[in-house]
Coordinates of C-alpha atoms in Angstrom, one line a residue:
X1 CA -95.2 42.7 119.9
X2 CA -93.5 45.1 117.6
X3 CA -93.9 49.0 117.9
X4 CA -93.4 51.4 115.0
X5 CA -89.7 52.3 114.2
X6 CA -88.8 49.4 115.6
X7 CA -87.2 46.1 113.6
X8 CA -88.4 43.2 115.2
X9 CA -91.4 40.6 114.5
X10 CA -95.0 41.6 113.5
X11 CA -97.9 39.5 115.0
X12 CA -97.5 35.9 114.3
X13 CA -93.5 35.8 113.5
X14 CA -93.9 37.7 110.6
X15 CA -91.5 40.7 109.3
X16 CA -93.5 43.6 108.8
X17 CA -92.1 44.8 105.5
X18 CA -93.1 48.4 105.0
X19 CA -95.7 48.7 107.9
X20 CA -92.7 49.4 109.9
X21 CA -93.4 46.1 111.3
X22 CA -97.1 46.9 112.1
X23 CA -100.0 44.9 111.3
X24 CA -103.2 45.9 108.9
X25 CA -105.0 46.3 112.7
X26 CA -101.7 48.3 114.5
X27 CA -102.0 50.5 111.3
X28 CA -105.1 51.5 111.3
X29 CA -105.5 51.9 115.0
X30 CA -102.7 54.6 114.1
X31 CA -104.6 55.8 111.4
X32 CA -107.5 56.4 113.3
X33 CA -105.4 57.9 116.6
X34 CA -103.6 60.9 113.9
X35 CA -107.0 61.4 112.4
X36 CA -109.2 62.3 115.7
X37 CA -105.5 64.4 116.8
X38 CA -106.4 66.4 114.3
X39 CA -109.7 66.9 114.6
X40 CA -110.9 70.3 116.9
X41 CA -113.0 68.3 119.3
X42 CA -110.8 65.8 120.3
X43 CA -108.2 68.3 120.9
X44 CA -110.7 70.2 123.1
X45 CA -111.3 67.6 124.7
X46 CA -108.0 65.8 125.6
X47 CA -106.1 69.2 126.3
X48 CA -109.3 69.9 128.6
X49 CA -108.7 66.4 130.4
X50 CA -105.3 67.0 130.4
X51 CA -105.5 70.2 132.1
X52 CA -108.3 69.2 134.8
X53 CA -105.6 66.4 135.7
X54 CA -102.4 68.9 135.6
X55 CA -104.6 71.7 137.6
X56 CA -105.8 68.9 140.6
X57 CA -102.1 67.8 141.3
X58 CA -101.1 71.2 140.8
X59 CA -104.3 72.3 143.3
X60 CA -103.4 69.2 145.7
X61 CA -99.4 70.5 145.9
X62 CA -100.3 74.1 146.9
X63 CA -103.1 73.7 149.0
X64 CA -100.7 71.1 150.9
X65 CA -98.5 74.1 151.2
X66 CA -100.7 77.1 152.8
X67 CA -101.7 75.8 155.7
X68 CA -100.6 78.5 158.5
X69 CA -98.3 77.9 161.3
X70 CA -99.5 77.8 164.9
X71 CA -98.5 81.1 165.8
X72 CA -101.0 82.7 164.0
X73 CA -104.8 83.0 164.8
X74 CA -105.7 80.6 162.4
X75 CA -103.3 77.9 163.1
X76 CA -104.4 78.2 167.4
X77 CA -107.5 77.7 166.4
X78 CA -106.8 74.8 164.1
X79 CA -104.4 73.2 166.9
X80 CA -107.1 73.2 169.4
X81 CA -108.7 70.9 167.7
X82 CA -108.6 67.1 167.9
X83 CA -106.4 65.2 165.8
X84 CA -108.8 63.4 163.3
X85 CA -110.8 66.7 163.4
X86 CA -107.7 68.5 162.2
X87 CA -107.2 65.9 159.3
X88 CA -110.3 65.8 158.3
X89 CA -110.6 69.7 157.8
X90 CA -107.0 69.4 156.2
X91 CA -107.7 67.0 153.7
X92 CA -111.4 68.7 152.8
X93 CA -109.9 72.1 152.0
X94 CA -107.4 70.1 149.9
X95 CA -110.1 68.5 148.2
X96 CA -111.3 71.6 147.2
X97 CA -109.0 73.6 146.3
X98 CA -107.4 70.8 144.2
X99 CA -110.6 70.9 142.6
X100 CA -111.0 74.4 141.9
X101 CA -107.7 74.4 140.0
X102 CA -108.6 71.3 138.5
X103 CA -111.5 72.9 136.8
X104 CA -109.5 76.2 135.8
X105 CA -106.8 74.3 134.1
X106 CA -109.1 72.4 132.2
X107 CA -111.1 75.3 131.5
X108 CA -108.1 76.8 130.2
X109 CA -106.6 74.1 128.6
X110 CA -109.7 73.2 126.3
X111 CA -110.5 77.1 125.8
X112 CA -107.3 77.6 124.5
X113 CA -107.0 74.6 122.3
X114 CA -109.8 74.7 120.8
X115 CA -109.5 78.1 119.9
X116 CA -106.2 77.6 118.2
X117 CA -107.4 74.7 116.2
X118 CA -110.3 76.5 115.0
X119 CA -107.6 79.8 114.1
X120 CA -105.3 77.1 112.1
X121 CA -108.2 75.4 110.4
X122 CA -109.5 78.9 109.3
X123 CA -105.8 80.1 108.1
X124 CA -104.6 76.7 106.7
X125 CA -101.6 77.1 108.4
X126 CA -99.4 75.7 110.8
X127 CA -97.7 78.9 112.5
X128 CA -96.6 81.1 115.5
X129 CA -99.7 83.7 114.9
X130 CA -102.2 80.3 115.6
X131 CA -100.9 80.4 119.3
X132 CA -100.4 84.3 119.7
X133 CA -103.8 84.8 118.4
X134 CA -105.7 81.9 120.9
X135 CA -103.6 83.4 123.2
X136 CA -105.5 86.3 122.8
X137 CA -108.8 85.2 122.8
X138 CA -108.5 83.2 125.5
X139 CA -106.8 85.6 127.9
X140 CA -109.6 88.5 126.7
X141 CA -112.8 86.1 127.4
X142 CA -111.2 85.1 130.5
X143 CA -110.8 88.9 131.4
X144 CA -114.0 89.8 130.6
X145 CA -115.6 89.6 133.6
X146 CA -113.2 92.5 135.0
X147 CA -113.9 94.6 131.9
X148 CA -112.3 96.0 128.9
X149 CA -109.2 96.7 130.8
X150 CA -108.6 93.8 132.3
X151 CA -109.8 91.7 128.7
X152 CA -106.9 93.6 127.0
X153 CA -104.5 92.7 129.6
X154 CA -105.3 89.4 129.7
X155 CA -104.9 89.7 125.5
X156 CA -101.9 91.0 125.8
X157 CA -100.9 88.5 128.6
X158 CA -102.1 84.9 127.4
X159 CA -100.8 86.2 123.7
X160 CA -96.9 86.8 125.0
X161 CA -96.9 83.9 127.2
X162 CA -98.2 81.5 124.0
X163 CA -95.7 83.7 121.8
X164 CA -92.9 82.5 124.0
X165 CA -94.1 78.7 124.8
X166 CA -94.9 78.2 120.9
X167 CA -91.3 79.7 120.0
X168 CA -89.5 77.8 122.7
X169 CA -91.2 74.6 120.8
X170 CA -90.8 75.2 117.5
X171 CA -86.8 76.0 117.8
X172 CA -84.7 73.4 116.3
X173 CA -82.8 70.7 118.4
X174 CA -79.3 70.7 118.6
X175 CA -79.1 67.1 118.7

């Protein structure tokens, strides 16, 4: 099998010519992959997914990490417990709390991106402001609850963290 960039045989022993070594079918299967990456949906929805799956191994790895030690009250009473009774409480509260981050990454994630997708379609352009502004939005709906305050912070917040991600991206490689 050849993939793109690569010399080597198409399907059938064939050279690939132009294709890059791809057939009619690999070619447009890559045709139709950049198209829906560019569409405002699908990036919804895969930085959504993407960020459900992030935020539940993030979730899993710190809910593994805040159970208390048996000195305090908490931690007696779980060590009086049986064994499988212990586990079995462990492993529920990690199952929830992996899932509550889970959700809030995804939320997050697909709030964010399609936001910014919609801000570049709107501008026609491909540039720092698309991030600082979802950044923005994102951090004020997700403030909004709190109030105005806490919107603007959370503007002001979600904006300077995308400024510096998008910026940290978009510098040129040494290599």
């Amino acid at each position: 099998m050849s993939f793109p960039g690569m010399p080597g045989q198409g399907l059938g022993g064939v050279m690939g010519g132009s294709s890059g070594g791809m057939s009619e079918q690999e070619q447009a299967m890559v045709k139709t992959m950049q198209a829906a990456m560019e569409s405002c949906p699908a990036k919804t929805v895969i930085s959504g997914s993407m960020g459900f799956a992030l935020g539940g191994a993030f979730g899993l790895f710190m809910s593994s990490m805040s159970y208390d030690t048996p000195l305090s009250p908490q931690g007696q009473q779980l060590t009086s417990l049986p064994m499988r009774e212990q586990l079995r409480r462990g492993f529920k509260d990690m199952g929830v709390r992996s899932f509550s981050s889970a959700k809030n990454f995804g939320l997050i994630g697909a709030m964010f991106a399609g936001t910014e997708c919609c801000i570049e379609g709107f501008r026609a352009k491909n540039d720092l402001t698309n991030g600082i502004a979802a950044g923005c939005v994102t951090g004020g709906i997700l403030g909004a609850k709190a109030g105005p305050q806490a919107a603007a912070v959370g503007c002001a917040g979600f904006a300077a963290f995308s400024a510096a991600i998008d910026y940290y991206m978009r510098m040129p490689s040494d290599a």
